[in-house]
XYZ file of C-alpha atoms in Angstrom:
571
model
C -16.252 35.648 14.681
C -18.379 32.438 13.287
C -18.642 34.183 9.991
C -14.944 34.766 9.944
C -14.321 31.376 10.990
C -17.136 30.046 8.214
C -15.939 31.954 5.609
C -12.371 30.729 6.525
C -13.475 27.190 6.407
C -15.239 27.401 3.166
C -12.030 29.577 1.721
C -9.844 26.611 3.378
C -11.758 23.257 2.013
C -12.226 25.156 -1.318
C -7.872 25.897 -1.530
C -7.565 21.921 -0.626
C -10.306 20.892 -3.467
C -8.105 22.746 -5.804
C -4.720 21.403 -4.564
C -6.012 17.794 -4.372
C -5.312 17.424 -8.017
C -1.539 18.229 -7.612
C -1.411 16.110 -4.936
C -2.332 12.899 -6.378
C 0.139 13.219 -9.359
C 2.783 10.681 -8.733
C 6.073 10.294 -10.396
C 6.886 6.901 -11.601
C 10.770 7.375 -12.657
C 12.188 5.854 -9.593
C 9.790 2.706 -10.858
C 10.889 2.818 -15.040
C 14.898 2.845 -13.663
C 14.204 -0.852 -11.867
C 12.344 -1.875 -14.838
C 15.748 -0.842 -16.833
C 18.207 -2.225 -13.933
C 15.781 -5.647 -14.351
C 16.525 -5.490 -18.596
C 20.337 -4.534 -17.976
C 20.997 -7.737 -15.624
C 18.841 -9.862 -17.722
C 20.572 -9.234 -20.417
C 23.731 -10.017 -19.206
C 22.684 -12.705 -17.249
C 23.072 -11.679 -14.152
C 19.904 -13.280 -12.459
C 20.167 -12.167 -8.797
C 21.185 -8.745 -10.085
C 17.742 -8.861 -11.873
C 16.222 -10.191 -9.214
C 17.328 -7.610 -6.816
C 15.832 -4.501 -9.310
C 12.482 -6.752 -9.274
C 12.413 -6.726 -5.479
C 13.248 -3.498 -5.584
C 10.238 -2.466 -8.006
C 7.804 -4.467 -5.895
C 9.101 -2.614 -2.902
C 8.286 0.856 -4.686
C 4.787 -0.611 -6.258
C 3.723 -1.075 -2.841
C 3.358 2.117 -1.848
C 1.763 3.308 -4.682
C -2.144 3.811 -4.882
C -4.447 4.699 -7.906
C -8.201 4.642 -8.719
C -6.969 3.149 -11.840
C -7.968 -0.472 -10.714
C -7.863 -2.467 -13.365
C -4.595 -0.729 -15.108
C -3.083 -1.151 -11.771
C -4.532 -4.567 -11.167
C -2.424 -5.629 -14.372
C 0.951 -3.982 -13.609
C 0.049 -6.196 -10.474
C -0.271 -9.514 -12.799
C 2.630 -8.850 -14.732
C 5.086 -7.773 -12.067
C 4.265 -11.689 -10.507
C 4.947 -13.107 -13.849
C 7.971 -11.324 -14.184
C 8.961 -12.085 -10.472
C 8.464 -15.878 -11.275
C 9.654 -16.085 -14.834
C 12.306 -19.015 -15.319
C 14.022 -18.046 -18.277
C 16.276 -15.212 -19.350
C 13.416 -14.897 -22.518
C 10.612 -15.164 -20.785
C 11.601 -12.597 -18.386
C 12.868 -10.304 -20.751
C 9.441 -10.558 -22.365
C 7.460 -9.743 -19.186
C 9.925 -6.526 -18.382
C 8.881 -5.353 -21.625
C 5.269 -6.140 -20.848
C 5.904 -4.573 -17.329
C 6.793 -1.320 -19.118
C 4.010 -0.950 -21.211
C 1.655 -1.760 -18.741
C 3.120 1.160 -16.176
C 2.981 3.140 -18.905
C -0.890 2.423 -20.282
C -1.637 3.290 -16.273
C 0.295 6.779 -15.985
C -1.944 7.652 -19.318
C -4.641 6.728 -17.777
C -4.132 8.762 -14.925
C -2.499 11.807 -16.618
C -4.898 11.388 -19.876
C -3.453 13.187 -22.782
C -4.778 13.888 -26.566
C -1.777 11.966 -28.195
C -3.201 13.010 -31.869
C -3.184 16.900 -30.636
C 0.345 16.437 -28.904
C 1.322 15.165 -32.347
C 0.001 18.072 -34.237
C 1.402 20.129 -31.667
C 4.648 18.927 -31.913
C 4.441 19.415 -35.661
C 3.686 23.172 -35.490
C 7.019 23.953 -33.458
C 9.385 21.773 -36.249
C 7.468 23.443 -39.339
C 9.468 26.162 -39.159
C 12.606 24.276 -37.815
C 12.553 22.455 -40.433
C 12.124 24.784 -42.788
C 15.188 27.149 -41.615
C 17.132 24.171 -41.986
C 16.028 23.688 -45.670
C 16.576 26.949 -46.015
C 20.477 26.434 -44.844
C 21.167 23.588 -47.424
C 19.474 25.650 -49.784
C 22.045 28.075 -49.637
C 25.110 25.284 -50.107
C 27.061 27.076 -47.231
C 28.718 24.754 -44.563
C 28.916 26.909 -41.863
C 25.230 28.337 -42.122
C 23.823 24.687 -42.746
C 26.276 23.533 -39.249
C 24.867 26.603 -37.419
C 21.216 25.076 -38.541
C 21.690 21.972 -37.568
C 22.763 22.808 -34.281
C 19.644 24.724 -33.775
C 17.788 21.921 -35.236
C 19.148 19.578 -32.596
C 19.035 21.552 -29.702
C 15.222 22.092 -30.531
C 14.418 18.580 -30.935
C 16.516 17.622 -27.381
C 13.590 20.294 -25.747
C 10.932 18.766 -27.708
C 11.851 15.273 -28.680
C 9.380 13.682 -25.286
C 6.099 13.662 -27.249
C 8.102 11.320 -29.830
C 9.169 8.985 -27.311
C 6.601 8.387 -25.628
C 4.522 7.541 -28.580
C 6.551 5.436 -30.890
C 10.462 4.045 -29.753
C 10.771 3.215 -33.054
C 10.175 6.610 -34.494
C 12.397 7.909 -32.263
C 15.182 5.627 -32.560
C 14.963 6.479 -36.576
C 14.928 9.954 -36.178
C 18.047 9.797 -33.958
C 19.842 7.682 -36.455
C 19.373 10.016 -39.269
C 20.289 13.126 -37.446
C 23.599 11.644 -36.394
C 24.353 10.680 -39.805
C 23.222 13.984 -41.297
C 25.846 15.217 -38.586
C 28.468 12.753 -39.651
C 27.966 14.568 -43.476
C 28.166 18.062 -42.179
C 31.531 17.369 -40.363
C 32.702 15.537 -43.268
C 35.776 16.917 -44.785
C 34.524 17.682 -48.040
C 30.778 17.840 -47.431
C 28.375 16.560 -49.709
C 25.101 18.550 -49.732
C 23.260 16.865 -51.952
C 23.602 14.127 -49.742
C 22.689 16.317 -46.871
C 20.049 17.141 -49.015
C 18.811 13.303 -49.335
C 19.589 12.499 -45.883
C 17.277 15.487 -44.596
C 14.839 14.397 -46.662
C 14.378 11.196 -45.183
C 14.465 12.833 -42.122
C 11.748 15.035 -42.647
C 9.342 12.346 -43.500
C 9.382 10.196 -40.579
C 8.786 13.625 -38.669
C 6.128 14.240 -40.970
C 4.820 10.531 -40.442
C 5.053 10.488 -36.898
C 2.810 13.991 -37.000
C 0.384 12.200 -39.040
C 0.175 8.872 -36.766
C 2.254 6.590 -38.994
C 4.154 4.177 -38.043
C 6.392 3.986 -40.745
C 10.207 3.344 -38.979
C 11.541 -0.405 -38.965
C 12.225 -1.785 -35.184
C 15.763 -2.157 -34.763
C 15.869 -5.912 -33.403
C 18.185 -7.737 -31.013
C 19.208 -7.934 -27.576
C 21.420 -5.042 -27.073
C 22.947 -3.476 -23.601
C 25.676 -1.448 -21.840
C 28.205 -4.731 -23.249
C 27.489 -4.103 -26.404
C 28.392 -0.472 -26.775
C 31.445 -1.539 -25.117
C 32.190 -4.256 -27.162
C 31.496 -2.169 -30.648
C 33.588 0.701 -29.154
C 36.427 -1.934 -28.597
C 36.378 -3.234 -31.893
C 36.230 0.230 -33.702
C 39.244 0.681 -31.425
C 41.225 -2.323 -32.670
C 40.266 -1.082 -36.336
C 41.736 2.483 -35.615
C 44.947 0.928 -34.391
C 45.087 -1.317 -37.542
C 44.957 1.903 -39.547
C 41.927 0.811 -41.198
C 39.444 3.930 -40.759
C 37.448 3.156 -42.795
C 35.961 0.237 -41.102
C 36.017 2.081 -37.716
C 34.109 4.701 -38.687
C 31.483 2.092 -39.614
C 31.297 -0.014 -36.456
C 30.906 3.708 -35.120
C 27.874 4.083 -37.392
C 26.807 0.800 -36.014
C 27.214 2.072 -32.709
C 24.835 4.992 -33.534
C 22.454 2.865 -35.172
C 21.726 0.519 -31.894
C 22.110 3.424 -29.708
C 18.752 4.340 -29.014
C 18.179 0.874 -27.745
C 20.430 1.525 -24.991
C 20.615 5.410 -24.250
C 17.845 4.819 -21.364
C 20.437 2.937 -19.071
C 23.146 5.866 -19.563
C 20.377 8.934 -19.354
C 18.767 7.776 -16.248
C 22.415 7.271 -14.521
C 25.000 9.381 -16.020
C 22.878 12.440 -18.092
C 26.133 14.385 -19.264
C 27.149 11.411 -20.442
C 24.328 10.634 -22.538
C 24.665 14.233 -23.847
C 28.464 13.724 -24.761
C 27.936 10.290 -26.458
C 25.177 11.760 -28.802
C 27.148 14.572 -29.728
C 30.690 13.295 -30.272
C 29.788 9.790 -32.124
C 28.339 11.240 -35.269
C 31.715 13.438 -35.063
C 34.017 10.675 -33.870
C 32.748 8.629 -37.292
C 33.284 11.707 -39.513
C 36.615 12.825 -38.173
C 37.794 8.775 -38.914
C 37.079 9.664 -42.958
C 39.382 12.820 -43.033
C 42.566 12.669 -44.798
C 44.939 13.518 -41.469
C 43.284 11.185 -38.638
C 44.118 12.217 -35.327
C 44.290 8.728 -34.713
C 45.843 9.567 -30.887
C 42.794 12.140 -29.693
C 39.716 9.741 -31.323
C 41.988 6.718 -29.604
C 41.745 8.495 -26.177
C 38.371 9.853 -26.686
C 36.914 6.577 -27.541
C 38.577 4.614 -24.303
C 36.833 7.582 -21.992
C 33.622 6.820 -23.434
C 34.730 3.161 -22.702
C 35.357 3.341 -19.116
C 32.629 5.658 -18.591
C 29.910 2.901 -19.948
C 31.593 0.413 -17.521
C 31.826 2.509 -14.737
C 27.878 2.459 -15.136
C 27.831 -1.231 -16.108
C 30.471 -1.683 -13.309
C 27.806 -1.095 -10.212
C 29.055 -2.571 -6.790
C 27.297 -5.313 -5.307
C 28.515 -5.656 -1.595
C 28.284 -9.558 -0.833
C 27.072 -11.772 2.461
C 30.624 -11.453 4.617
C 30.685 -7.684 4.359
C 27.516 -7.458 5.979
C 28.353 -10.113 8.553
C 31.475 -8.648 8.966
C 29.880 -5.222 10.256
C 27.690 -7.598 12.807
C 30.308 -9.646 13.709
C 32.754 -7.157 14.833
C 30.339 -4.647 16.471
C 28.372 -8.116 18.361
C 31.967 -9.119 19.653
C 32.844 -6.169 21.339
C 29.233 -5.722 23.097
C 29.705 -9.543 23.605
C 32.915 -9.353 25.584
C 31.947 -5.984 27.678
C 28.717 -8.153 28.637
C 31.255 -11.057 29.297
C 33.462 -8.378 31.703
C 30.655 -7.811 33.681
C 29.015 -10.965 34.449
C 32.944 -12.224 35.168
C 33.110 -9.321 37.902
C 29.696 -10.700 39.145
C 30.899 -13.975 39.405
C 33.913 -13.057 41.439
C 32.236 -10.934 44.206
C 29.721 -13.810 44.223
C 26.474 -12.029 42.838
C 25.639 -14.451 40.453
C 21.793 -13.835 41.137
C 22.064 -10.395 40.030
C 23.501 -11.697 36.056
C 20.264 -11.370 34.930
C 20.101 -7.931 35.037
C 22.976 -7.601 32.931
C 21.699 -9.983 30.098
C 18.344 -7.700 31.132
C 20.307 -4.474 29.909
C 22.023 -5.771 26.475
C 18.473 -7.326 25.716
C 17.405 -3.510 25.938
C 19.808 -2.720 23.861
C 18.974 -5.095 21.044
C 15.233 -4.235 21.199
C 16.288 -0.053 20.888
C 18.622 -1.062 17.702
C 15.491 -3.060 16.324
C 13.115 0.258 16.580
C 15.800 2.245 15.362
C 16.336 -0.231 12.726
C 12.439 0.403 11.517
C 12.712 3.415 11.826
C 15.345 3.667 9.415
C 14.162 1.982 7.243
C 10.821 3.854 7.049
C 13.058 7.032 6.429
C 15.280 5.838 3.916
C 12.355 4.115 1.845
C 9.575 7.248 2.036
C 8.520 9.162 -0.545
C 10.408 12.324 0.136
C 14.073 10.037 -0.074
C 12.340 8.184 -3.470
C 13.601 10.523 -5.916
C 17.317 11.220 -4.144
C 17.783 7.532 -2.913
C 21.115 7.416 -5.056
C 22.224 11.089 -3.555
C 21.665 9.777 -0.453
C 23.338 6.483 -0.844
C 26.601 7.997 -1.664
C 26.606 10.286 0.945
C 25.582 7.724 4.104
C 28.004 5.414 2.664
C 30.797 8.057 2.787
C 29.507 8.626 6.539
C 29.471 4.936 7.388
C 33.266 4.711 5.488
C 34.822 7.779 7.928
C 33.060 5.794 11.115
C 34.539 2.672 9.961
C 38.197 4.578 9.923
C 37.449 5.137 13.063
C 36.975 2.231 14.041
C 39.577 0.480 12.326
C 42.141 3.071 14.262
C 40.213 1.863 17.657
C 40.955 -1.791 16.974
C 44.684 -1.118 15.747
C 44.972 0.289 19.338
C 43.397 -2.733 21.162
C 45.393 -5.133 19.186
C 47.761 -5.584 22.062
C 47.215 -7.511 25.094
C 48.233 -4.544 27.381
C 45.950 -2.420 25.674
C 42.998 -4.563 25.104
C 43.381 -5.652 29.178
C 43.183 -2.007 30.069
C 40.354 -1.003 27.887
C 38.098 -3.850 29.886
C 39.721 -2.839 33.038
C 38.606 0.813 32.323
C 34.643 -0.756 31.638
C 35.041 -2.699 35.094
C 36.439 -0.005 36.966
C 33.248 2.089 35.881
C 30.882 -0.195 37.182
C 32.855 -0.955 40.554
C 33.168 2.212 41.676
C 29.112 3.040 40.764
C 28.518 -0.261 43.721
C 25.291 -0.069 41.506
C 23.687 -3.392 39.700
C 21.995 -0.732 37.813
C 25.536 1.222 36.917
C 25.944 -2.425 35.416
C 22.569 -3.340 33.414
C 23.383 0.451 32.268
C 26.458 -0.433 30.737
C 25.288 -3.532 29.022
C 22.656 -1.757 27.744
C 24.708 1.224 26.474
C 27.104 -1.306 24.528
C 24.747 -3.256 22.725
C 22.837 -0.163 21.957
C 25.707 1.818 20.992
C 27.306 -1.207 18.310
C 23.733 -1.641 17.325
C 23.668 2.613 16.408
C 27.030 1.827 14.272
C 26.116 -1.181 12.802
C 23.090 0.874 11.602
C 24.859 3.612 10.092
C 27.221 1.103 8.747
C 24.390 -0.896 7.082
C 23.068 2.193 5.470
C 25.815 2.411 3.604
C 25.845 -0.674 1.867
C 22.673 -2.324 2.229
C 20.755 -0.458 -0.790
C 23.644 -1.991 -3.152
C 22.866 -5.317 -1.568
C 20.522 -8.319 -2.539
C 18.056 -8.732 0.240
C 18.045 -12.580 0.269
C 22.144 -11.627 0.481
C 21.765 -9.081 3.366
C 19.834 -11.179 5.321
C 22.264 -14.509 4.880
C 25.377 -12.395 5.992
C 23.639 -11.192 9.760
C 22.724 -14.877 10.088
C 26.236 -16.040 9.300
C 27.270 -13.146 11.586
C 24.572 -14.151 14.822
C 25.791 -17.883 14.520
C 29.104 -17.418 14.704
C 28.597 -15.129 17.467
C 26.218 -17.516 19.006
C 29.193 -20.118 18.767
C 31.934 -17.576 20.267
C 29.467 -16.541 23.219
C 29.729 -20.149 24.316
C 32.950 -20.540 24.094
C 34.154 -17.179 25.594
C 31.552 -17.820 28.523
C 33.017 -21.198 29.299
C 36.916 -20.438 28.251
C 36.656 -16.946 29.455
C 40.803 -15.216 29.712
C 42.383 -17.998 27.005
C 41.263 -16.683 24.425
C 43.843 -14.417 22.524
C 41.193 -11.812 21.828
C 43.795 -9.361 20.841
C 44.185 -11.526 17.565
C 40.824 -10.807 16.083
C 41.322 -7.396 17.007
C 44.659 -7.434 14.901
C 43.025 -9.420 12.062
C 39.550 -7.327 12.252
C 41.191 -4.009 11.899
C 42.884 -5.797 8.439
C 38.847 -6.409 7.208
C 37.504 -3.284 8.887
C 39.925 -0.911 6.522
C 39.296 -3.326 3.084
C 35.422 -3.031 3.445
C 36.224 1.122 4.199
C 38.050 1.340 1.253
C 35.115 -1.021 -0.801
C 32.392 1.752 0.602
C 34.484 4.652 -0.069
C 35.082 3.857 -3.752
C 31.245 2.872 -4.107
C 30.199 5.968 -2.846
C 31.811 7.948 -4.604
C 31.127 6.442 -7.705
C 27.548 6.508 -6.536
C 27.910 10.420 -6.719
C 29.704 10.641 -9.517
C 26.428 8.665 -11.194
C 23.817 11.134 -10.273
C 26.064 14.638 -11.609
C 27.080 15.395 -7.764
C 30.610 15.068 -8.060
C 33.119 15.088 -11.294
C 34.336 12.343 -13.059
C 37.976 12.684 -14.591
C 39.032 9.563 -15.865
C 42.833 7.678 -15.704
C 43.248 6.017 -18.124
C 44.617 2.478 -18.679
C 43.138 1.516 -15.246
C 40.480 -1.156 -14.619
C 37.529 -1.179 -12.877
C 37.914 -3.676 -9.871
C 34.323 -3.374 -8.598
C 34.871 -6.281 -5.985
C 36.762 -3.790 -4.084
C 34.684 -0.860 -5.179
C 38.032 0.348 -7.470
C 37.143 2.741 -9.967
C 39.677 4.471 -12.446
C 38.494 8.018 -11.735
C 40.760 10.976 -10.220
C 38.204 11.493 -7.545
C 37.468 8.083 -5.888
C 41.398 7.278 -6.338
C 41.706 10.547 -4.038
C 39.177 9.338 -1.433
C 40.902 5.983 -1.216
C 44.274 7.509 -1.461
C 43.156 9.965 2.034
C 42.184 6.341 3.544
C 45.889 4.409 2.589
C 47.604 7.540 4.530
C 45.462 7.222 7.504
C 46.026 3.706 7.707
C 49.756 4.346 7.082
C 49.988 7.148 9.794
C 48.074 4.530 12.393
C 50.886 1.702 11.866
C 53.719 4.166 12.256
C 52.439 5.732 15.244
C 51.511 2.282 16.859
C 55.082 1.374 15.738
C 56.854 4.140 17.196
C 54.355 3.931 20.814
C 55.073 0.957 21.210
């Protein structure tokens, strides 16, 4: 049995020797997609946006740990300067910086023979290329198109070497394959413009195999605005008739494309894939003799509102978060003030303490579960679905809210709010029990603290922290204030007013996190988009011009509907 259980031991630490390796690779997407939220805001000047991605990094970098000390020791520089840059160019500098220095780190942990990778890369197009040759060679359209599209699909499974080595190299070789694929959907194609354009082509492949850096950096500040805004003007050109001139704003488009394509791919990757291969076709069709001005009209506004439906992320601000607090506090607060009224009146006043003893319970539970939470949502394991699962908890958090805002519509009587306390009250007399009390309090505060949780998961992640923060403060002084005054003015009060007013608020915010989440979804591939067109995007009520989330709001209006017409005809 010992040399079974030596052997096993030896067997054992020799399997987790081998695994170690595997285990210490670490993924830093989550970390390059705040670097590109941080550029995105920047760049359109939305400072507590950028902010708010920066946080978000830091939060991230935290738990990350590598024997790469120094490399890691400067991502820890930079990300400070970054943090505590004061202008939109300085910061835009150190993002860039930020990058680079993430990305020197990950080589140094994953090293790689970039000149082999290069040469490697180069073996697999040799013969790509030379097929395609092969196809213009032969002057036939449909071969050459059939080529191409083999050409492309090749370089989409391949293209990652490129990128990661030279942006520039692979913006250029982007550029000229979309306007080789503008001349093969030409009406008349020209090959021996295919010819040249190919040519060119094939030398910055050919230079990028041999470590030249031969491509010109396409400069300026470019971002999700300004695909929309050269998409708008190509637009305004097509409905002036002049096609011409659209289909160049389009090549334009293509052109500064690669400068922006990370903030689509890492939010919206069929998108990506649709813009790259309906441009170059978009520009071509625009230089036929019969323009279907109509379809490229229609096409063109989809690819609109699909950039700002990315560009158009929800932020939720301060008073929804203190709304959620103040409405759950209240209705703990005036249980709590039920019970130490019906202690007053059968003249146990000593015995109050227990109550206040109970809903301080209740606060410290909703605390650990608050941690707890948070641990969950920000480990590892939740890291590379945090988007999947923010549309999802916020969809949970919108159907509680429903339900609440149904409970309050039927409380926003007198009669019914009266009985509702009387029902609490009536618990805890016929218990005779201090502790049936304390039990109570504690169960109320703990239970609004378990839905202000779930409600706070919903829209916290697409919160700024400094934000989140400010809106339970605004929510604990104003309950603060009405504690005092309900303790001291306790049965004047027209409670049943908030109630009324409340269950308004409680319904707008469900509808906000109901179009966020579903948009949220619809970002990560987990649910279709099918767009309406000539609708905006409202994001400050989470309104977004898709079939789906118009659906999910629409289901929300009825409810509401149904609630006032049956309160109408009970009453």
């Amino acid at each position: 049995m010992k040399h079974f259980l030596t052997r096993y031991s030896i067997v054992f630490a020799l399997m987790l020797t081998l695994a170690l390796p595997v285990q210490a690779a670490q993924s830093y997407s989550h970390l390059y997609i705040a670097i590109s939220d941080a550029l995105m805001n920047t760049k359109k000047d939305k400072e507590a946006e950028a902010k708010q991605a920066l946080e978000q990094f830091a939060v991230d970098w935290a738990k990350v740990s590598s024997e790469q000390k120094e490399a890691k020791a400067k991502v820890d520089e930079i990300l400070a300067q970054a943090t505590e840059a004061t202008s939109k160019d300085e910061r835009l500098e150190e993002l860039s910086a930020l990058s680079n220095a993430l990305r020197a780190l990950e080589k140094l942990e994953n090293p790689v023979d970039e000149a082999a990778q290069r040469a490697e890369f180069g073996q697999k197009f040799k013969p790509i290329m030379a097929d395609f040759e092969k196809a213009l060679a032969s002057g036939d359209i449909q071969a050459i198109d059939e080529a191409y599209k083999d050409f492309n699909s090749k370089w989409n499974k391949n293209e990652r070497p490129v990128r990661e080595q030279s942006i520039a190299m692979y913006g250029q070789i982007e550029t000229q394959m979309a306007f080789l694929r503008i001349s093969i959907s030409a009406e008349e194609p020209n090959v021996a413009l295919m010819q040249s354009q190919f040519a060119a082509l094939k030398q910055t492949i050919e230079d990028f195999v041999a470590g030249k850096e031969t491509a010109e950096v396409v400069k300026g500040e470019y971002s999700l605005a300004t695909l929309i805004a050269y998409i708008d003007e190509a637009n305004d050109f097509v409905n002036a008739g002049d096609y011409q001139a659209a289909s160049n704003k389009i090549r334009e488009f293509i052109t500064i494309w690669p400068s922006v394509e990370i903030e689509i791919s890492t939010r919206n990757g069929s998108l990506y894939t649709k813009i790259e291969s309906d441009m170059p076709i978009i520009a071509s069709d625009l230089l036929k003799s019969n323009v279907d001005q109509q379809a490229i009209t229609k096409q063109l506004n989809t690819f609109r509102t699909e950039i700002e439906l990315i560009q158009g992320d929800t932020d939720y601000t301060i008073w929804d978060a203190a709304l959620i607090l103040l409405r759950e506090g209240l209705e703990a607060l005036l249980i709590i003030l039920a019970l130490v009224s019906f202690l007053n009146k059968s003249g146990q006043n000593k015995m109050r303490k227990w109550i206040y003893v109970g809903a301080f319970v209740g606060v410290l539970l909703s605390a650990v579960a608050a941690i707890l939470m948070s641990t969950i949502l920000n480990s590892a394991t939740i890291d590379t679905n945090r988007e999947l699962m923010e549309g999802y908890v916020g969809l949970i958090a919108a159907a509680m809210m429903i339900g609440v805002g149904i409970w309050l519509h039927s409380k926003s009587s007198v009669v019914s709010w009266n009985r509702y306390i009387s029902k609490q009250m009536g618990n805890a007399i016929s218990s005779g029990s201090i502790f049936a009390m304390a039990m109570i309090s504690f169960l109320s505060v703990f239970r609004e603290g378990a839905e202000t949780l779930v409600f706070y998961a919903g829209i916290a992640p697409k919160m700024e922290t400094s934000q989140f923060i400010l809106g339970i403060v605004v929510a604990l002084l104003i309950l603060a204030v009405l504690a005092v005054v309900l303790f001291k003015a306790s049965g004047k009060i027209p409670i049943h007013k908030f109630f009324a007013v409340a269950t308004i608020l409680i319904y707008v915010l469900a509808f906000k996190i109901i179009g966020v989440s579903l948009h949220t979804l619809q970002l990560t591939d987990n649910l279709s988009t099918t767009i309406v067109d000539g609708l905006p995007v409202i994001s400050l009520i989470g309104f977004y011009p898709t079939v789906e989330t118009i659906i999910g709001q629409s289901i929300l209006l009825v409810l509401v509907t149904a609630t006032v017409l049956y309160k109408k005809k009970q009453a």
